[in-house]
Amino acid sequence: MTGKREDIMKRLLYISIVFIFILLLSSFVSDFILGKTKVFSSLQEAVKDLVFSMQKTSILQAPGVSYYIDYNDGNDLNSGISPTSAWKHSPGDSNAMGLVSTTKIMPGDTLFFKGGVNYYGKICWGSSTQCSTNTDSSGSKDNKIILKGDSWPGLEGTKAIIDGSLQVANWTKCASQNDCLDNSNWQNIYYATFTSLPSFLSYPALSLNVFQGDIPLVVAQNPASTSRWYQITDDYYSVNSSNVTNTSITDTRLAGLGDLIGKYIYIWGNPNAIYIRNITAYNSITNTITFSYVNVYTGSINTLYSVANVPNSAVFDSSGEYYLNETKDSNNLYRLYVWPLNNINLTENPDVSYSLRDYGLSLWTNSNNLIIEGFKFQKHTGDSNTEGSAIVKSTTNFVSDIVVRDNEIAFENGEYAGITLFFSNNSVIENNYVHDMRGS
């Protein structure tokens, strides 16, 4: 690969010298014909124009090698240096093998991702035990490292998609009420099984970020939020403070919802925030649920709350809802139950996904002078600090000169969903289209 770099540099240098010579010669002839005497000044201006042109057209990015990444049709055993010999994975992806895992990315290099292709992986860049050694590399002021998603030859303008989701394929329609957790709506419900849940999630059922196509499905909840995208308390149960403690709520409306142990509660508390708690105990005689400490309001202010991820027919009762059984069944599998929107047949059209990854691109120490442009990031999730980000830099070691531009970011879930660059100097975030984001 070193020989290729030197060859590229020599060719670009030769072209630049010839270009300069032609410009200087034309300037001299022009001035001579017109009888001008300020030839030297004209030559200086020509050189300035050339340098400006080189900066605008990235000719100064001369030393770099172009690598190509096509998740659908690439192969990590390929050379990666042309669209027809593209890699499957990006450097920095823990699943990368072959040349991808050993090729050192250097200042001036550009990684082209194929437009219109969903890239199902996450990329770690910089000095960290979480990143591969070949992305422990910064660009330089004049030779930045570029990750580019919309400039694949023949597909210019079409964005590559960094996708945090997993398409669920193995759907089965409930055969009976007993087959569907005793839910009387069983004829509308399908289930799928999988062996594991995302290990980084503290509240898997609430943070799974389930979508049908590009429409979010909502966890079975009573009363439901008035928004599919985040929690709104307008319809939450309101309970007098006399029936609430910092760790319990007593409410007759909980009667008949089945066993609530292990289910969830959204609860509005001080200071004007919605907290998530796991229900640790339920007394069906007194209709009291117990949970870990919340700083609830007291006195004349009522507490607002809603129970969630409950399979009971009174809760899991509408299309566009789901229930996740966080306890493995007799086959050691988790089950996700979905009542699909528009009652589509999921066995014929399995257009449901959930988020498997907590970020798209993570930046660490020694990730300076990096450009990320032309991508669509979608469907990452998390319920802890910085999880659910499209692009995240969270460590306390500073990086500098990061450029994030011309990207689209959508369908992410988390407090820091979007672009999060902590401890970053002289960085530019511009012209990114951020829309349809989920939050707690």
Short mmCIF file of N, CA and C in Angstrom, two decimals, residues 66-70 72-88 112 114 152-154:
data_model
loop_
_atom_site.label_atom_id
_atom_site.label_comp_id
_atom_site.label_asym_id
_atom_site.label_seq_id
_atom_site.Cartn_x
_atom_site.Cartn_y
_atom_site.Cartn_z
N SER A 66 -7.98 5.93 -1.38
CA SER A 66 -9.43 5.75 -1.30
C SER A 66 -9.76 4.28 -1.06
N TYR A 67 -10.61 4.03 -0.05
CA TYR A 67 -11.09 2.69 0.23
C TYR A 67 -12.60 2.67 0.06
N TYR A 68 -13.13 1.52 -0.33
CA TYR A 68 -14.55 1.40 -0.65
C TYR A 68 -15.20 0.31 0.20
N ILE A 69 -16.39 0.64 0.73
CA ILE A 69 -17.08 -0.26 1.66
C ILE A 69 -18.51 -0.47 1.17
N ASP A 70 -18.84 -1.72 0.91
CA ASP A 70 -20.17 -2.11 0.42
C ASP A 70 -20.65 -3.26 1.29
N ASN A 72 -23.38 -4.85 1.45
CA ASN A 72 -24.15 -5.91 0.78
C ASN A 72 -23.27 -6.87 -0.02
N ASP A 73 -22.38 -6.32 -0.83
CA ASP A 73 -21.64 -7.14 -1.78
C ASP A 73 -20.13 -7.13 -1.58
N GLY A 74 -19.64 -6.44 -0.57
CA GLY A 74 -18.21 -6.40 -0.33
C GLY A 74 -17.71 -7.64 0.38
N ASN A 75 -16.38 -7.76 0.45
CA ASN A 75 -15.73 -8.89 1.11
C ASN A 75 -14.46 -8.38 1.79
N ASP A 76 -14.29 -8.72 3.05
CA ASP A 76 -13.13 -8.22 3.79
C ASP A 76 -11.81 -8.78 3.29
N LEU A 77 -11.87 -9.79 2.43
CA LEU A 77 -10.64 -10.34 1.86
C LEU A 77 -10.23 -9.58 0.59
N ASN A 78 -11.10 -8.67 0.11
CA ASN A 78 -10.76 -7.86 -1.05
C ASN A 78 -9.71 -6.81 -0.71
N SER A 79 -9.19 -6.15 -1.74
CA SER A 79 -8.19 -5.09 -1.51
C SER A 79 -8.83 -3.83 -0.96
N GLY A 80 -10.11 -3.59 -1.30
CA GLY A 80 -10.81 -2.42 -0.79
C GLY A 80 -10.51 -1.13 -1.53
N ILE A 81 -9.69 -1.15 -2.58
CA ILE A 81 -9.24 0.10 -3.20
C ILE A 81 -10.00 0.45 -4.47
N SER A 82 -11.08 -0.26 -4.76
CA SER A 82 -11.94 0.10 -5.89
C SER A 82 -13.35 -0.35 -5.58
N PRO A 83 -14.35 0.24 -6.23
CA PRO A 83 -15.74 -0.18 -5.98
C PRO A 83 -15.98 -1.65 -6.28
N THR A 84 -15.24 -2.22 -7.24
CA THR A 84 -15.45 -3.62 -7.59
C THR A 84 -14.68 -4.57 -6.68
N SER A 85 -13.81 -4.03 -5.83
CA SER A 85 -13.09 -4.87 -4.86
C SER A 85 -13.30 -4.34 -3.45
N ALA A 86 -14.55 -3.92 -3.18
CA ALA A 86 -14.88 -3.26 -1.92
C ALA A 86 -14.84 -4.21 -0.74
N TRP A 87 -14.60 -3.63 0.44
CA TRP A 87 -14.71 -4.37 1.70
C TRP A 87 -16.19 -4.43 2.11
N LYS A 88 -16.49 -5.41 2.95
CA LYS A 88 -17.83 -5.48 3.56
C LYS A 88 -17.92 -4.56 4.77
N PHE A 112 -15.06 5.47 1.37
CA PHE A 112 -16.32 5.66 0.66
C PHE A 112 -17.26 4.51 1.00
N LYS A 114 -20.98 2.73 0.22
CA LYS A 114 -21.89 2.68 -0.94
C LYS A 114 -23.24 3.28 -0.60
N TRP A 152 -20.25 7.58 -3.77
CA TRP A 152 -19.90 6.33 -4.46
C TRP A 152 -20.05 6.54 -5.96
N PRO A 153 -19.07 6.13 -6.76
CA PRO A 153 -19.15 6.33 -8.20
C PRO A 153 -20.45 5.80 -8.80
N GLY A 154 -21.15 6.69 -9.49
CA GLY A 154 -22.44 6.32 -10.09
C GLY A 154 -23.62 6.50 -9.17
#
